[in-house]
Coordinates of C-alpha atoms and ligand atoms in Angstrom, one line a residue:
M1 CA -40.5 4.6 -30.2
L2 CA -44.1 5.1 -29.8
I3 CA -45.7 6.0 -26.9
N4 CA -49.6 5.5 -26.4
L5 CA -50.9 9.0 -24.7
T6 CA -54.1 7.0 -23.6
E7 CA -52.1 5.7 -20.8
L8 CA -52.3 9.2 -19.4
F9 CA -55.5 9.9 -20.2
S10 CA -57.4 9.0 -16.7
V11 CA -55.8 11.4 -14.4
E12 CA -55.3 15.2 -14.8
G13 CA -52.1 16.8 -13.7
K14 CA -50.5 13.2 -14.1
V15 CA -46.7 13.2 -15.3
K16 CA -45.1 10.4 -16.7
H17 CA -41.3 9.9 -17.3
Y18 CA -40.1 8.3 -20.3
I19 CA -36.4 6.9 -21.2
C20 CA -36.6 6.4 -25.1
E21 CA -33.9 4.8 -27.4
L22 CA -33.9 6.6 -30.7
E23 CA -34.4 3.8 -33.5
F24 CA -32.8 5.8 -36.3
S25 CA -29.5 5.6 -37.6
E26 CA -29.4 8.1 -40.1
F27 CA -31.1 11.5 -40.8
R28 CA -32.5 12.3 -44.2
V29 CA -32.9 15.6 -45.5
P30 CA -33.2 17.0 -49.3
E31 CA -29.6 18.2 -48.9
G32 CA -28.3 14.9 -48.1
T33 CA -28.2 11.7 -45.8
Y34 CA -26.3 11.9 -42.4
A35 CA -25.1 8.9 -40.1
V36 CA -26.1 9.3 -36.6
V37 CA -22.7 8.4 -35.0
E38 CA -23.6 9.2 -31.4
K39 CA -26.9 9.5 -29.6
T40 CA -28.2 9.6 -26.0
P41 CA -31.6 8.5 -24.9
V42 CA -34.4 10.8 -24.9
N43 CA -35.7 11.7 -21.6
L44 CA -39.2 12.9 -21.7
D45 CA -41.8 14.2 -19.2
I46 CA -45.4 14.3 -20.4
T47 CA -47.9 15.7 -18.2
N48 CA -51.8 15.5 -18.8
K49 CA -52.8 19.0 -18.5
G50 CA -56.5 18.3 -18.8
N51 CA -59.0 19.0 -21.3
K52 CA -57.1 16.6 -23.8
V53 CA -54.0 18.7 -23.7
F54 CA -50.4 17.4 -23.0
S55 CA -47.2 19.0 -22.5
V56 CA -44.0 17.3 -23.6
T57 CA -40.7 18.4 -22.4
G58 CA -37.2 16.7 -22.5
S59 CA -33.8 16.5 -24.1
V60 CA -31.6 14.3 -26.0
D61 CA -27.9 14.6 -27.5
V62 CA -27.3 13.4 -31.0
S63 CA -24.3 13.8 -33.2
L64 CA -24.4 13.5 -36.9
E65 CA -21.7 13.1 -39.4
M66 CA -22.2 15.7 -42.2
P67 CA -19.7 16.7 -45.1
C68 CA -17.4 19.9 -44.7
S69 CA -19.0 22.5 -47.0
R70 CA -15.9 23.1 -48.4
C71 CA -13.7 20.1 -48.7
L72 CA -16.5 17.5 -48.2
D73 CA -14.8 15.7 -45.3
P74 CA -16.9 14.1 -42.8
V75 CA -17.4 16.2 -39.8
K76 CA -18.7 15.2 -36.4
V77 CA -21.5 17.8 -35.6
D78 CA -23.2 17.6 -32.0
F79 CA -26.6 18.9 -31.4
H80 CA -28.3 19.4 -27.8
L81 CA -31.9 19.3 -28.3
E82 CA -34.4 20.8 -25.9
I83 CA -38.0 19.7 -26.6
D84 CA -41.1 21.7 -25.3
D85 CA -44.3 21.0 -27.0
E86 CA -47.8 21.2 -26.3
I87 CA -50.2 18.5 -28.1
D88 CA -54.1 19.1 -28.2
M89 CA -55.6 15.8 -28.7
K90 CA -58.8 17.7 -29.5
Q91 CA -57.6 18.4 -32.7
T92 CA -57.8 16.2 -35.6
D93 CA -54.7 14.8 -37.4
K94 CA -55.5 17.1 -40.4
E95 CA -55.9 19.9 -38.1
R96 CA -52.5 19.4 -36.6
M97 CA -51.0 19.2 -40.1
E98 CA -52.4 22.3 -41.3
A99 CA -51.1 24.4 -38.2
L100 CA -47.6 23.2 -38.7
D101 CA -45.0 23.0 -41.7
E102 CA -43.3 20.0 -40.1
Q103 CA -44.1 16.4 -40.2
F104 CA -46.4 16.0 -37.2
Y105 CA -45.4 13.4 -34.5
V106 CA -48.9 12.4 -33.3
N107 CA -50.6 10.0 -35.1
G108 CA -54.1 8.8 -33.5
Y109 CA -53.1 8.6 -29.8
N110 CA -49.6 7.4 -30.2
L111 CA -46.4 10.0 -29.9
D112 CA -43.8 9.2 -32.3
V113 CA -40.5 10.0 -30.3
D114 CA -38.0 9.6 -33.3
Q115 CA -40.2 11.8 -35.5
M116 CA -40.4 14.5 -32.8
V117 CA -36.7 14.4 -32.6
R118 CA -36.2 14.5 -36.4
N119 CA -38.3 17.6 -36.4
E120 CA -36.3 19.2 -33.8
L121 CA -32.9 18.2 -35.7
T122 CA -34.2 19.7 -38.7
L123 CA -34.9 23.1 -37.0
S124 CA -31.2 23.0 -36.0
L125 CA -29.2 22.0 -38.9
P126 CA -26.5 24.5 -39.5
M127 CA -26.2 26.4 -42.8
K128 CA -22.5 25.5 -43.2
V129 CA -20.2 22.9 -41.5
L130 CA -16.5 23.1 -41.6
C131 CA -13.7 20.7 -40.6
D132 CA -11.9 23.6 -39.8
E133 CA -12.0 27.6 -39.8
D134 CA -9.0 27.5 -42.1
C135 CA -10.0 24.5 -44.4
K136 CA -8.6 25.2 -47.7
G137 CA -11.4 23.3 -49.6
I138 CA -10.8 21.5 -52.9
C139 CA -9.2 22.8 -56.2
N140 CA -12.5 23.3 -58.3
R141 CA -10.4 22.0 -61.5
C142 CA -8.7 18.7 -60.2
G143 CA -11.0 18.0 -57.1
T144 CA -7.5 17.8 -54.9
N145 CA -8.3 18.3 -51.1
L146 CA -6.1 21.0 -50.6
N147 CA -6.0 20.6 -46.8
R148 CA -3.7 17.3 -47.8
G149 CA -1.7 18.2 -50.8
T150 CA -1.1 20.7 -53.7
C151 CA -2.0 20.3 -57.1
D152 CA -0.3 21.7 -60.6
C153 CA -3.4 23.5 -61.8
D154 CA -3.2 26.6 -63.3
T155 CA -5.6 28.9 -60.9
R156 CA -3.8 32.2 -61.9
S157 CA -6.8 33.5 -63.5
L158 CA -8.7 33.1 -60.5
D159 CA -6.4 34.7 -58.1
P160 CA -6.6 38.5 -58.1
R161 CA -3.4 38.8 -56.0
M162 CA -1.5 37.0 -58.8
S163 CA -2.9 39.6 -61.7
V164 CA -1.2 42.4 -59.6
I165 CA 2.0 40.8 -59.6
Q166 CA 1.8 40.2 -63.4
D167 CA 0.8 43.9 -63.8
I168 CA 4.0 45.1 -61.8
F169 CA 6.2 42.6 -64.1
K170 CA 4.5 44.3 -67.2
Q171 CA 5.6 47.7 -65.8
L172 CA 9.2 46.6 -65.2
K173 CA 9.6 45.3 -68.7
E174 CA 8.1 48.3 -70.2
V175 CA 10.5 50.7 -68.3
Ligands
ZN1 ZN1 -13.1 21.1 -44.7
ZN2 ZN1 -6.1 21.3 -59.0

């Protein structure tokens, strides 16, 4: 949803409350594309602070379906995002782009609510997602999900505990 900020231009100190539905149904980052499985409307207060400066505050809850970092099963990850920004309309679009790494969400006089929320989401993404703290992951040879079953792969050489037991057997034989 786009909010046209010119409707706040006339009066300084004017606050306007907005309730915006998010329009995006998936969230794309270089690491992957995650489906939006739950979302609340965005509640925003935009204040005209004078001198063409606007403050934007608000919050939204979004849940994404992300793959478990170990077994790749889908996991619902909840985000509570707080928005607290200031927009200086005296800056040109180019100046804003240079001041921020993220994609800016004001174009001309339009505030792009979806893009603003996507920026916040990008900053909140976890490094690692687990379906369970004890997730056993997948067998790196056959791809079996080890939470749901076992496989017959010979992974002894990868398990240091096994080699200790083999050494003990060897010693017993030598005696
Ligand atoms: Zn997992
Ligand atoms: Zn296997």
